[in-house]
Short mmCIF file of C-alpha atoms in Angstrom, two decimals:
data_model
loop_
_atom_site.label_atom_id
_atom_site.label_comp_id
_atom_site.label_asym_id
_atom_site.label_seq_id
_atom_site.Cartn_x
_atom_site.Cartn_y
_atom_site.Cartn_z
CA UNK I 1 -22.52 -133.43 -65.42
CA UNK I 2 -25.72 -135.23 -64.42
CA UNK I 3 -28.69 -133.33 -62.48
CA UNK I 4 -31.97 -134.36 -61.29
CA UNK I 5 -35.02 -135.30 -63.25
CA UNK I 6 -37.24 -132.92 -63.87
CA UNK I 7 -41.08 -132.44 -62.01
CA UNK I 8 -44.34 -131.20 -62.37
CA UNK I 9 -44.87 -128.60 -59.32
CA UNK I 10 -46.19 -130.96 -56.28
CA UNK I 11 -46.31 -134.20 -58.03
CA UNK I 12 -43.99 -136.81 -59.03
CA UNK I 13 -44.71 -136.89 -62.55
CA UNK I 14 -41.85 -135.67 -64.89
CA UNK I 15 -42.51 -132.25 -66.08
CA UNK I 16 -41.84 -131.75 -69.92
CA UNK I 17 -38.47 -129.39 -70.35
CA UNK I 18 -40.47 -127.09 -72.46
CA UNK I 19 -42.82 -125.99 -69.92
CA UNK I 20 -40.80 -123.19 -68.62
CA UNK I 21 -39.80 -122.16 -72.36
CA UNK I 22 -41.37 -120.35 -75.55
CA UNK I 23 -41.32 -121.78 -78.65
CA UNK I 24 -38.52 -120.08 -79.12
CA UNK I 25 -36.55 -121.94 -75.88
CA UNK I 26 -36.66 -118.86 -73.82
CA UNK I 27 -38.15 -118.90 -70.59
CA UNK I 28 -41.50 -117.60 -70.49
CA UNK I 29 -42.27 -114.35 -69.31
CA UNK I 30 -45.17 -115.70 -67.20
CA UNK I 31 -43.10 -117.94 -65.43
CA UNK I 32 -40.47 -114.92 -64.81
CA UNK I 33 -42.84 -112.87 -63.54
CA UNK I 34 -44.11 -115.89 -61.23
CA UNK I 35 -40.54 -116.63 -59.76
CA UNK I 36 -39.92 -112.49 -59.67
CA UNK I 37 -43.36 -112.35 -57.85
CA UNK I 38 -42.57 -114.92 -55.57
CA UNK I 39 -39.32 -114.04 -55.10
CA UNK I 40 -40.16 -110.16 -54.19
CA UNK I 41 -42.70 -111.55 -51.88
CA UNK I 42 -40.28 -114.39 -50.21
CA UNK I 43 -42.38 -117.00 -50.64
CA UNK I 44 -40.49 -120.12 -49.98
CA UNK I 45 -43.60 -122.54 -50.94
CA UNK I 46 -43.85 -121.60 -54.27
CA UNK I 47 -40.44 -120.80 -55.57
CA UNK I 48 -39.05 -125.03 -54.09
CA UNK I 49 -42.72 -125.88 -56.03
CA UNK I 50 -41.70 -124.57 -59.45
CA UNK I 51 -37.97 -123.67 -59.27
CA UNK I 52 -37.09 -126.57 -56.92
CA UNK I 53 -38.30 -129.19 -59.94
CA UNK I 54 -36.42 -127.95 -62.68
CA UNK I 55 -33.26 -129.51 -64.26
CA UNK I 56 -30.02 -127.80 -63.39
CA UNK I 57 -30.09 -126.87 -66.91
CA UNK I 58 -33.11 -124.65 -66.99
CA UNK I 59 -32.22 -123.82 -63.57
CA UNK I 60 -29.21 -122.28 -64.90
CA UNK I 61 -30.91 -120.35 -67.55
CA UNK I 62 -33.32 -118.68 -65.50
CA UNK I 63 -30.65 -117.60 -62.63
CA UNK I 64 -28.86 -116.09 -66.15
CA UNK I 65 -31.97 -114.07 -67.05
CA UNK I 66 -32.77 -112.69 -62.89
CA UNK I 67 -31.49 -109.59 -61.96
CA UNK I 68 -28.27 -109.47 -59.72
CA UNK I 69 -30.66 -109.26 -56.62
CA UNK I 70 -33.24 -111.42 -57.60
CA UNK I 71 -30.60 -114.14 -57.99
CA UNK I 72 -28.97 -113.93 -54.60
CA UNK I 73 -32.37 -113.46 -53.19
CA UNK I 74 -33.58 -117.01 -54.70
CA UNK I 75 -30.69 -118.71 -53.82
CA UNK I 76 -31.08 -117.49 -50.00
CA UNK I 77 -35.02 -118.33 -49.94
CA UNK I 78 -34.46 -122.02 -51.52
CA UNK I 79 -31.94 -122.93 -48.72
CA UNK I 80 -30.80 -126.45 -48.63
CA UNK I 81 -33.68 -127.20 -51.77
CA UNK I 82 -30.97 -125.09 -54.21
CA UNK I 83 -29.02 -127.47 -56.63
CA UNK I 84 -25.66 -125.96 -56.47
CA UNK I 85 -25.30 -128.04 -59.60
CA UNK I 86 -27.00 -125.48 -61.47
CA UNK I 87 -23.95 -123.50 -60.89
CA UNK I 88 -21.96 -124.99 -63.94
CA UNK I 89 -24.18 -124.15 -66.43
CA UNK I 90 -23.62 -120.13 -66.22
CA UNK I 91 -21.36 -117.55 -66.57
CA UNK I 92 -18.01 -117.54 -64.08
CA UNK I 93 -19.54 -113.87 -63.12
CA UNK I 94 -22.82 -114.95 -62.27
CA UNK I 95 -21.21 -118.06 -60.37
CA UNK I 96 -19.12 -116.03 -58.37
CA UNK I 97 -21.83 -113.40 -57.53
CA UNK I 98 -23.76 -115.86 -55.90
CA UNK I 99 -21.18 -118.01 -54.13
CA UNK I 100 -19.48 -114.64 -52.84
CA UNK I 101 -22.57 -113.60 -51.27
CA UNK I 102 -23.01 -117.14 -49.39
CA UNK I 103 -21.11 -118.23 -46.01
CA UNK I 104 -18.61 -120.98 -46.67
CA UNK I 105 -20.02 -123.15 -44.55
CA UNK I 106 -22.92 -123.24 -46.27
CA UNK I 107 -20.85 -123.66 -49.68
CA UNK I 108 -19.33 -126.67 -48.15
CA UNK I 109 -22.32 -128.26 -47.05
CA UNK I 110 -23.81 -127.98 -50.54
CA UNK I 111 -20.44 -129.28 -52.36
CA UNK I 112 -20.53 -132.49 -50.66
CA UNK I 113 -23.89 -133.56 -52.22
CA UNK I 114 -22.48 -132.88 -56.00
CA UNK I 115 -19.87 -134.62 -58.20
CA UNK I 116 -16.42 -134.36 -57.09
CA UNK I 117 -16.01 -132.76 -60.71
CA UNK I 118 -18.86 -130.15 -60.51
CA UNK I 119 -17.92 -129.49 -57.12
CA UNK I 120 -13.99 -128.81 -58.36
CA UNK I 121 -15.93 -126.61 -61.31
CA UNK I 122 -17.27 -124.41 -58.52
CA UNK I 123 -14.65 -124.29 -55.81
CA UNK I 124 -11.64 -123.26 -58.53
CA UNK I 125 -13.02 -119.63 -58.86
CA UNK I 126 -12.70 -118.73 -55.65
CA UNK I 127 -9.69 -117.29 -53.36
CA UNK I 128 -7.65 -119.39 -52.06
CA UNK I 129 -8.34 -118.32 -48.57
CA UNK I 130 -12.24 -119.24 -49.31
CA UNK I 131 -10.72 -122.84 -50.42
CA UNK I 132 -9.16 -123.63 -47.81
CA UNK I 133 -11.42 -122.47 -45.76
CA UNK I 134 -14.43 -124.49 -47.24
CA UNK I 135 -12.18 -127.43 -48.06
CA UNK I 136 -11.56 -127.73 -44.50
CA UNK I 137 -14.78 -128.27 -43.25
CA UNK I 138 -15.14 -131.43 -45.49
CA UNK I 139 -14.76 -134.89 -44.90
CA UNK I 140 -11.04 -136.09 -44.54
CA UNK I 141 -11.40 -138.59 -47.77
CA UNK I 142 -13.51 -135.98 -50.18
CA UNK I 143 -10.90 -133.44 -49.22
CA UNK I 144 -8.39 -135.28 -50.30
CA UNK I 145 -9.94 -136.15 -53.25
CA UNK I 146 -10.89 -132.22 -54.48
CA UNK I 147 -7.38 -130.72 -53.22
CA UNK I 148 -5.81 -133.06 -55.61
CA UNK I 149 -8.02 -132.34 -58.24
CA UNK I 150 -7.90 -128.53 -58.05
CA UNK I 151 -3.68 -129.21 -57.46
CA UNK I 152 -3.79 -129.68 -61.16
CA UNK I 153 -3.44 -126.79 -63.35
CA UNK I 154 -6.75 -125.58 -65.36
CA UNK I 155 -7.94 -126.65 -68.14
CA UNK I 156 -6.33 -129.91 -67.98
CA UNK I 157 -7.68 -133.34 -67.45
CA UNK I 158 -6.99 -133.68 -63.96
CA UNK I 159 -9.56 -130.61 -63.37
CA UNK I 160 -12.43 -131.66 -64.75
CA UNK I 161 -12.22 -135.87 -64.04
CA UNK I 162 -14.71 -137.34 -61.18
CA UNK I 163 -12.87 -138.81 -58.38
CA UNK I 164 -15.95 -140.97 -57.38
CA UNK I 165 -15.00 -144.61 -59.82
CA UNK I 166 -15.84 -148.18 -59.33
CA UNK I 167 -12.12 -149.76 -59.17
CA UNK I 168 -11.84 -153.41 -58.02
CA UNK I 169 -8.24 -156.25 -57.95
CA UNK I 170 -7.71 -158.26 -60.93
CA UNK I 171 -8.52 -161.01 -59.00
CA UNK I 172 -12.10 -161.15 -57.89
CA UNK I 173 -14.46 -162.55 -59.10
CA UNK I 174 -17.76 -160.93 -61.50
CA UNK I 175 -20.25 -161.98 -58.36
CA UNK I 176 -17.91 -160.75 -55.82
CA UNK I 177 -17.77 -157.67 -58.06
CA UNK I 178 -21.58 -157.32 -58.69
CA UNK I 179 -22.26 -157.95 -54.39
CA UNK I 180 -19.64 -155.54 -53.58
CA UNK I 181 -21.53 -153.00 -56.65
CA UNK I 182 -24.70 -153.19 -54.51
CA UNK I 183 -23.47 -153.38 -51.15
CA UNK I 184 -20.81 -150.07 -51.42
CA UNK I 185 -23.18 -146.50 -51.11
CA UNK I 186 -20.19 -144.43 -51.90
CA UNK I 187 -19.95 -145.47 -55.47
CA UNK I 188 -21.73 -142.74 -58.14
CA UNK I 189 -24.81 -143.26 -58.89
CA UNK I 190 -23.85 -143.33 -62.93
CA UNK I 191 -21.00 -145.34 -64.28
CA UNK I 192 -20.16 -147.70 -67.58
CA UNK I 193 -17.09 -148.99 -66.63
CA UNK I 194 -15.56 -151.14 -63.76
CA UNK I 195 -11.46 -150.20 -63.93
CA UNK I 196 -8.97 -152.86 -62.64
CA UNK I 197 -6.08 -151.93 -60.26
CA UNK I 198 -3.13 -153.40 -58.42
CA UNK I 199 -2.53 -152.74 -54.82
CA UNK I 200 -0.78 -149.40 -55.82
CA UNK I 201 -3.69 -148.52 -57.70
CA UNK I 202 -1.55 -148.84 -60.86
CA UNK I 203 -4.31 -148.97 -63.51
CA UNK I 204 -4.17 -152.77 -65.23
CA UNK I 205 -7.41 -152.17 -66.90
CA UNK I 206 -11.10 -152.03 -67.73
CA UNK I 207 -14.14 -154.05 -67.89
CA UNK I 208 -17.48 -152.36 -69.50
CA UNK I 209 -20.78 -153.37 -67.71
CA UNK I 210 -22.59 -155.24 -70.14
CA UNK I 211 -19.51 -157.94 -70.10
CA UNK I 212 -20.19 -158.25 -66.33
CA UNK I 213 -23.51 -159.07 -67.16
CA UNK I 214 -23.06 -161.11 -69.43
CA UNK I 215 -20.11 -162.94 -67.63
CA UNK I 216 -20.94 -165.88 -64.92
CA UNK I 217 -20.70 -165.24 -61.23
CA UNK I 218 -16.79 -167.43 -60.53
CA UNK I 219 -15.40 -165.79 -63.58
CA UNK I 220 -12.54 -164.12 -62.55
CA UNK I 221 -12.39 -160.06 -63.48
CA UNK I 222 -8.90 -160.66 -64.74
CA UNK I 223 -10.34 -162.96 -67.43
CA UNK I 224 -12.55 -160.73 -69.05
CA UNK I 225 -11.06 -156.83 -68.50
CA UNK I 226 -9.55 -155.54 -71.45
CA UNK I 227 -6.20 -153.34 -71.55
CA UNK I 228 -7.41 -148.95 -71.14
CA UNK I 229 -5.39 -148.16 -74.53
CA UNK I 230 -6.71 -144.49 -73.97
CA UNK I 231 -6.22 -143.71 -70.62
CA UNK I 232 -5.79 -140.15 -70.41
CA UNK I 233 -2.84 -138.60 -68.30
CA UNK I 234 -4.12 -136.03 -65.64
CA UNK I 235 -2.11 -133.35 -66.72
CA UNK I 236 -3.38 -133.81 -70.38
CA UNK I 237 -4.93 -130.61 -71.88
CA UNK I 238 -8.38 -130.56 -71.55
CA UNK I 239 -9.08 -130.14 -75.25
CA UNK I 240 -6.49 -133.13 -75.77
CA UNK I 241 -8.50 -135.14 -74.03
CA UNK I 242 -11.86 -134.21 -76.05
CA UNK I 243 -10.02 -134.99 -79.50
CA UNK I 244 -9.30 -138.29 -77.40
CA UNK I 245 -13.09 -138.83 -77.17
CA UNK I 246 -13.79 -138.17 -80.50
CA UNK I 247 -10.76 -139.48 -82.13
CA UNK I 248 -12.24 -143.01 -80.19
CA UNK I 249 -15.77 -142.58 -79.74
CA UNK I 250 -15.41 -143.06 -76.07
CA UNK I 251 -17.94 -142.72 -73.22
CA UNK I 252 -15.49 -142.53 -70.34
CA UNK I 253 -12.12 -142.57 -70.22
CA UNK I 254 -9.32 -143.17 -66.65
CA UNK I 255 -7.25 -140.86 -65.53
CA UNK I 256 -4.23 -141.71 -64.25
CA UNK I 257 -0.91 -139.82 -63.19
CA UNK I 258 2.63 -139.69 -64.18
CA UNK I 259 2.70 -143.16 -62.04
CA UNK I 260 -0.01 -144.59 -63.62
CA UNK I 261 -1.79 -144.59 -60.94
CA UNK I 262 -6.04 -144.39 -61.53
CA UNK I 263 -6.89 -141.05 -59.56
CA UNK I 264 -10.25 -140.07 -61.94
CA UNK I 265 -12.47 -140.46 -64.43
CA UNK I 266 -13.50 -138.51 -67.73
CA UNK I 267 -16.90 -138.68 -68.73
CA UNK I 268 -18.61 -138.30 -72.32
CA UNK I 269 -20.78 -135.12 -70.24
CA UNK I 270 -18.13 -133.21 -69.24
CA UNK I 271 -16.19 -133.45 -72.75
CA UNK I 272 -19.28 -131.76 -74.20
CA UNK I 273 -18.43 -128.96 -71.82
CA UNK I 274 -15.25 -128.76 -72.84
CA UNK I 275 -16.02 -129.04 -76.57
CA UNK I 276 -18.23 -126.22 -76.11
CA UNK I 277 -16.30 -124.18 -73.81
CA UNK I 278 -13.08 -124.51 -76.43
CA UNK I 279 -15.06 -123.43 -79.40
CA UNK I 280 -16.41 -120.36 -77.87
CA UNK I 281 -12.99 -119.42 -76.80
CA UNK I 282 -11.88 -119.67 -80.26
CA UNK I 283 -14.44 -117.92 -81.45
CA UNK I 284 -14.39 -115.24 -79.05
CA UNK I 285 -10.83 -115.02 -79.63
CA UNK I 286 -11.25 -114.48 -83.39
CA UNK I 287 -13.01 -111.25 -82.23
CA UNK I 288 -10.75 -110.15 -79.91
CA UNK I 289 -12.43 -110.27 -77.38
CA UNK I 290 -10.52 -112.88 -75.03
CA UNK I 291 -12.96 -115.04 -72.61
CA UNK I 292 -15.57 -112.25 -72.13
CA UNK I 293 -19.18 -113.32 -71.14
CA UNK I 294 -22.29 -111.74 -71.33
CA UNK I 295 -22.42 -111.26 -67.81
CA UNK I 296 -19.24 -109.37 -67.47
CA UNK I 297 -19.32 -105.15 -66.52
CA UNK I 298 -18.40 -102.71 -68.58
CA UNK I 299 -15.14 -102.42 -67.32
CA UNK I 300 -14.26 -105.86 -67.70
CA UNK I 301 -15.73 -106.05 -71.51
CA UNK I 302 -13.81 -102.88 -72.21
CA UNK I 303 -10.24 -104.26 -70.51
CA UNK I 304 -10.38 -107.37 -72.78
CA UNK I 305 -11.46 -105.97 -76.39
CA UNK I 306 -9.01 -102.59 -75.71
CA UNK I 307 -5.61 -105.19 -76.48
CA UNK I 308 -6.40 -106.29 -80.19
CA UNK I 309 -7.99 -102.72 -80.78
CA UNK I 310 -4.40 -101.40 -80.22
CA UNK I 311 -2.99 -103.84 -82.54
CA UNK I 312 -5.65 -103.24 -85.18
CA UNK I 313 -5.15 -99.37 -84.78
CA UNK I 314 -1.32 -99.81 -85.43
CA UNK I 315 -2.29 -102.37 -88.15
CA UNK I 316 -4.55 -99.45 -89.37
CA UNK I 317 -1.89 -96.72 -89.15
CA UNK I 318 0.26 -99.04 -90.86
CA UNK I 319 -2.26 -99.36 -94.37
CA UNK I 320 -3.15 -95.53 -93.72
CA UNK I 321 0.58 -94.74 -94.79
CA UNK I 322 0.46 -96.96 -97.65
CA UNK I 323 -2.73 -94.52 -99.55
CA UNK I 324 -0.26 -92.12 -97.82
CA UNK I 325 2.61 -92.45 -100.68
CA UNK I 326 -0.14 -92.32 -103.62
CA UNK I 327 -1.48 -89.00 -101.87
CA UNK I 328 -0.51 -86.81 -105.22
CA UNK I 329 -2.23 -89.87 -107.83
CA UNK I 330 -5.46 -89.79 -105.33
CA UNK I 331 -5.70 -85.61 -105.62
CA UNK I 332 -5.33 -85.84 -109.57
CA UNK I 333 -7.96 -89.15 -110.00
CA UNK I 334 -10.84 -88.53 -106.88
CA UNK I 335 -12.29 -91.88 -108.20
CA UNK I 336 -9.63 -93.81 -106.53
CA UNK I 337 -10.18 -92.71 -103.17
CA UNK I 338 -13.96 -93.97 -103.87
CA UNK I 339 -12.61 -97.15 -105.10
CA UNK I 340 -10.11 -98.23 -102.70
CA UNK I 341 -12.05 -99.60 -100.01
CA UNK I 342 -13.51 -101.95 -102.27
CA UNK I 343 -10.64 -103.66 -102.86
CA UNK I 344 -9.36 -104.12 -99.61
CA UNK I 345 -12.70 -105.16 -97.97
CA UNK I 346 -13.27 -107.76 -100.36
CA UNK I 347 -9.96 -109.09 -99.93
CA UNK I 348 -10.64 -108.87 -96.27
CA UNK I 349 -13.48 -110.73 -96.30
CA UNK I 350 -12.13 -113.30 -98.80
CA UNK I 351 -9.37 -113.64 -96.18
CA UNK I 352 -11.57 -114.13 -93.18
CA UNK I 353 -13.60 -117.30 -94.75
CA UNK I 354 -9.95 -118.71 -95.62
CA UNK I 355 -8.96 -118.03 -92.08
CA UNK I 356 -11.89 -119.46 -90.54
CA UNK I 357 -11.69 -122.71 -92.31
CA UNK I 358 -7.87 -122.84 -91.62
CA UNK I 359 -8.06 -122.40 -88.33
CA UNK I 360 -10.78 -125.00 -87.85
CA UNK I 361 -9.01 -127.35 -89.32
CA UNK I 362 -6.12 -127.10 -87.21
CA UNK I 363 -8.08 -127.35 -84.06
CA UNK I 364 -10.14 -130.61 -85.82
CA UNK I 365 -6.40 -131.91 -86.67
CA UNK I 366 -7.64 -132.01 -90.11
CA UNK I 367 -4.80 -129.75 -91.13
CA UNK I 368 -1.25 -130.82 -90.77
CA UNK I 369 2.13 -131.37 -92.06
CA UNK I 370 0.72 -134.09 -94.92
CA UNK I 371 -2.16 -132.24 -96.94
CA UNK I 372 -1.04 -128.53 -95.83
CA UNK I 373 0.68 -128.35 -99.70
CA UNK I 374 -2.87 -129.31 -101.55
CA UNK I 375 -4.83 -127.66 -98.93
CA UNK I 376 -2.50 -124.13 -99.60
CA UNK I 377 -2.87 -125.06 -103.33
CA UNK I 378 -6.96 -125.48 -103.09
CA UNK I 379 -6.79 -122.30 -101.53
CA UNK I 380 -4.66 -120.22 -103.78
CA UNK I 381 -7.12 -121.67 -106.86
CA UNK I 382 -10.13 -120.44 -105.26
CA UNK I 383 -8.58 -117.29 -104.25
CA UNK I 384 -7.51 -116.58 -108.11
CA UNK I 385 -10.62 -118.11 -109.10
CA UNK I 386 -12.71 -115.94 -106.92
CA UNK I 387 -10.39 -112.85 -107.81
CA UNK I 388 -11.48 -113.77 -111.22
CA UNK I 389 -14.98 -113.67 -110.94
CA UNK I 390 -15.23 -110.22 -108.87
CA UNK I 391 -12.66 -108.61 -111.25
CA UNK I 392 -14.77 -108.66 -114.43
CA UNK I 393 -17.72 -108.00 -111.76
CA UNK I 394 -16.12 -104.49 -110.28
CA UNK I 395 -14.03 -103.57 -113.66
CA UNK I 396 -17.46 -103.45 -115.42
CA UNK I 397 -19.46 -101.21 -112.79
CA UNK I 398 -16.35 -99.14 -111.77
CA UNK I 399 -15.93 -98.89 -116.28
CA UNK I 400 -19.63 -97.70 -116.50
CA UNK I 401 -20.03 -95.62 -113.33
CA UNK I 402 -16.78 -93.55 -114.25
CA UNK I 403 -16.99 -93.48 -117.95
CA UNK I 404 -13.20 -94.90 -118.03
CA UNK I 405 -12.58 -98.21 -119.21
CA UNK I 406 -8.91 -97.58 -117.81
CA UNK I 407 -9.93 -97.52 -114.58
CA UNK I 408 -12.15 -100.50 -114.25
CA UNK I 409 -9.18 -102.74 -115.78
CA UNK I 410 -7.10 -101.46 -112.99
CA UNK I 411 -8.80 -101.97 -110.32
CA UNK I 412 -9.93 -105.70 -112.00
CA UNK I 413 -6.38 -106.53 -111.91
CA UNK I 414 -6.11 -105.07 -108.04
CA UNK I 415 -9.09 -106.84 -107.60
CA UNK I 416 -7.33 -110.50 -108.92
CA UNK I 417 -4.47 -109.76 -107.00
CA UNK I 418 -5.54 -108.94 -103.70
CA UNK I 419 -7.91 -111.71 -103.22
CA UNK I 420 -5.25 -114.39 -104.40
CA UNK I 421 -2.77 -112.56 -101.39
CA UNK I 422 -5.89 -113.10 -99.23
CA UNK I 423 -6.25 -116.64 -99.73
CA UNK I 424 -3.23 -117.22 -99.66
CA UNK I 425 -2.24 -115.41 -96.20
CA UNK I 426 -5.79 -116.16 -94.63
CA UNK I 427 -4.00 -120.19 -94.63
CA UNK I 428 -0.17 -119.62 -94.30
CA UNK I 429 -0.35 -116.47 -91.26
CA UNK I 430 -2.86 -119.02 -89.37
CA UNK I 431 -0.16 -122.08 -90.45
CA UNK I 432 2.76 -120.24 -89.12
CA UNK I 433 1.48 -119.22 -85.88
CA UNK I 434 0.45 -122.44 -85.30
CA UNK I 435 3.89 -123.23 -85.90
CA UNK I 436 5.83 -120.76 -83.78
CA UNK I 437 3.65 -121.67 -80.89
CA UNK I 438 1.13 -118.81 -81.00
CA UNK I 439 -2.98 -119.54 -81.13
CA UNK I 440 -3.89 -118.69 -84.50
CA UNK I 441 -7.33 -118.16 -83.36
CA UNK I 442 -6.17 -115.57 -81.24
CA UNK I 443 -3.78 -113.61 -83.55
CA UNK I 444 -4.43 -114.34 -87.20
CA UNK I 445 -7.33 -111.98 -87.72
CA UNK I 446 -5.33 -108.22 -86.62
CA UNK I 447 -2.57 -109.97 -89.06
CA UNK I 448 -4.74 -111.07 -91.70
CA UNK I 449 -6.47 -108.09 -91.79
CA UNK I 450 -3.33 -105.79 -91.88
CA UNK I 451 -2.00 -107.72 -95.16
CA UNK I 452 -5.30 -107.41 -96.81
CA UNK I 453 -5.66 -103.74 -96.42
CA UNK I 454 -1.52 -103.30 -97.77
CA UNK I 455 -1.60 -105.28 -100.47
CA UNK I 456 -5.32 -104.04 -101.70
CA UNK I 457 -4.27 -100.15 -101.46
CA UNK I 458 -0.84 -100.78 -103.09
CA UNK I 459 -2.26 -102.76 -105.57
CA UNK I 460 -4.67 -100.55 -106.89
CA UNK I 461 -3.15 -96.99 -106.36
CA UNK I 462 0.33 -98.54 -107.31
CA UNK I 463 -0.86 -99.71 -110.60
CA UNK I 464 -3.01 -96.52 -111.19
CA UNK I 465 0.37 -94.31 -110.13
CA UNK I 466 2.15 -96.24 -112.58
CA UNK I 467 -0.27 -96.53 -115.45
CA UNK I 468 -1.47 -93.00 -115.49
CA UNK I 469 1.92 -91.81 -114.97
CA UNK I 470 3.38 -93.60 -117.58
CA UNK I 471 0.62 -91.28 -120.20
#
């Protein structure tokens, strides 16, 4: 997504991004207070001086760090100067906060001066009644072109291409390509590639700029395009079509549909986005905490971390009844109930770096059916290895700190077997989801977890039952 340079306040020189930022890239709290001042006393002059300049980056951060009111106030006092582009850099709450407290019209007036993507990014939050309703008051062609787009399911190619392309017949020529480049003002105003099309718009193929430049005037187009190996379908999953990018090192990408036929483009920008947005989601879904945002109320925040907290309380329940069945070897030896949680929270934590990199690796693709057996056997080595290390570690304090040699061996061997299981299920729970369809990023952790805290208390009050029973 591409936004306007940025300005110094009333000249045309470009204003260095970290102007408006601390040296530790937050925005200055002079410069707050000088947008809250001007904003509180609606002065129009100076908030399109020094807010109307900035990239839609920074522009995004600071409507991120304005309170609710000061936001909606801004965008109301900057009119027509707002860059609605600004509105894909923050949170879906704040997004919708602001575009639900503007007239349609005026959203559709502002779409049609952004990307066809950015303006899809914006228009695909809202109610379907505000759609239509904005969508209507467009332009018969850019309609078209955004009801398709937003036709397509989320998260999928098809969503996030630009419809705006340079597309020309197989059979032109390079100068009849380059006059038609600088006579046409509908084409975007950033583009790498010329794509090649058939009078159905079947996609034949590409030709990258610098051959055009490079190629004669009566060369025909035909003669110099190359086949699109990687054109991506429309109804490709978004984070398909990154690995695409990187898999390729490409810079832009067609998009065609089940007919072949070129309908977008994917550009290197907005697979950044998506790289980003898919790695917080995994990450956030580690934690359990589904897609929240920083932005979101309480009652949202609370509604998506209350699921997993059910499973983890069950999973919790479940290890609870495990120390349960050792209840009469815990009342006779008190040092195992001071013990225990050692062992399970290092084999928790032992688990969780296992899981982490496992679960990477399947969303990298570096994990798969051909080096899951030596990646499961690295992992069991460094589990015992590891096990290994902290046994002698904890036998020797738990030895000295109890006066009972007995007792440190026990929970050394606890110790060596727990964080082998750990290893071990921190790879193959994350594997088998993966297999059975599930996201491991969203579900290995509550299972993970539960084995860790089973295996750990059995171990170590099982052997102590049996060991001090057996005297």
């Amino acid at each position: 997504m591409e936004g306007q340079d940025k300005h110094s306040p009333g000249s045309g020189a470009p204003q260095p991004a970290a102007d408006i930022y601390d040296a530790d890239g937050v925005i200055r709290a002079s410069f707050l207070a000088q947008v809250g001042a001007a904003i509180a006393d609606r002065d129009t002059l100076t908030l399109k001086q020094e807010v109307g300049s900035l990239h839609q980056s920074e522009l995004g951060d600071l409507l991120e760090v304005l309170l609710p009111e000061q936001r909606r106030a801004l965008v109301d006092l900057m009119g027509s100067d707002f860059d609605f582009s600004a509105l894909t850099e923050v949170d879906e709450a704040i997004r919708l906060d602001i575009v639900d407290n503007l007239p349609n019209a005026q959203i559709a007036q502002a779409v049609q001066e952004l990307d066809s993507d950015d303006a899809v990014y914006i228009l695909e939050d809202l109610d379907q009644e505000d759609q239509d309703e904005i969508l209507a008051q467009l332009p018969f062609t850019e309609r078209i072109r955004l009801r398709r787009s937003l036709d397509y399911p989320e998260e999928t190619a098809g969503r996030r291409m630009q419809t705006e392309f340079v597309a020309v017949p197989p059979f032109w020529t390079i100068g009849q390509t380059i006059d038609y480049m600088r006579d046409d003002k509908n084409l975007p105003d950033r583009f790498s590639q010329i794509f090649v099309i058939d009078p159905t718009f079947k996609l034949l193929g590409a030709v990258d700029l610098d051959r055009v430049l490079r190629s004669k005037r009566t060369v025909k187009v035909e003669d110099v395009m190359h086949e699109t190996r990687h054109a991506i379908p429309a109804s490709m999953d978004q984070e398909e079509a990154a690995y695409e990018f990187e898999q390729y090192d490409l810079l832009s990408a067609a998009v065609v549909d089940e007919n072949e036929r070129l309908v977008g483009v994917l550009t290197i920008d907005d697979v950044v986005d998506v790289i980003q947005q898919e790695a917080e989601e995994d990450l956030l879904r580690m934690g359990g905490v589904g897609d929240e945002e920083l932005s979101d109320s309480v009652l949202s925040a609370s509604r998506s971390r209350v699921p997993w907290l059910l499973v983890n309380l069950v999973t919790a329940f479940i290890a609870a009844s495990v120390i349960g069945l050792f209840e009469g070897t815990i009342e006779k030896i008190v040092a195992l109930a001071v013990l225990m949680p050692i062992v399970a929270g290092m084999g928790g934590n032992a688990a969780s770096q296992t899981m982490t990199v496992t679960v990477r690796a399947l969303a990298t693709r570096d994990l798969d059916i051909y080096n899951a057996g030596r990646i499961i056997r690295r992992e069991m080595g460094v589990g015992l290895l590891n096990g290994l290390i902290f046994a002698c570690l904890i036998g020797i304090v738990a030895a000295g700190w109890f006066q009972d040699p007995t007792l440190g061996g026990i929970i050394a061997a606890a110790m060596v077997i727990n964080m082998f299981v750990a290893a071990l299920g921190g790879i193959l729970i994350p594997l088998l989801l993966d297999r059975l369809g599930a996201d491991p990023a969203v579900a290995s952790a509550v299972f993970v977890t539960a084995v860790t805290d089973v295996v750990g208390f059995f171990a170590f009050l099982g052997l102590a039952t049996w060991w001090f029973g057996a005297l």
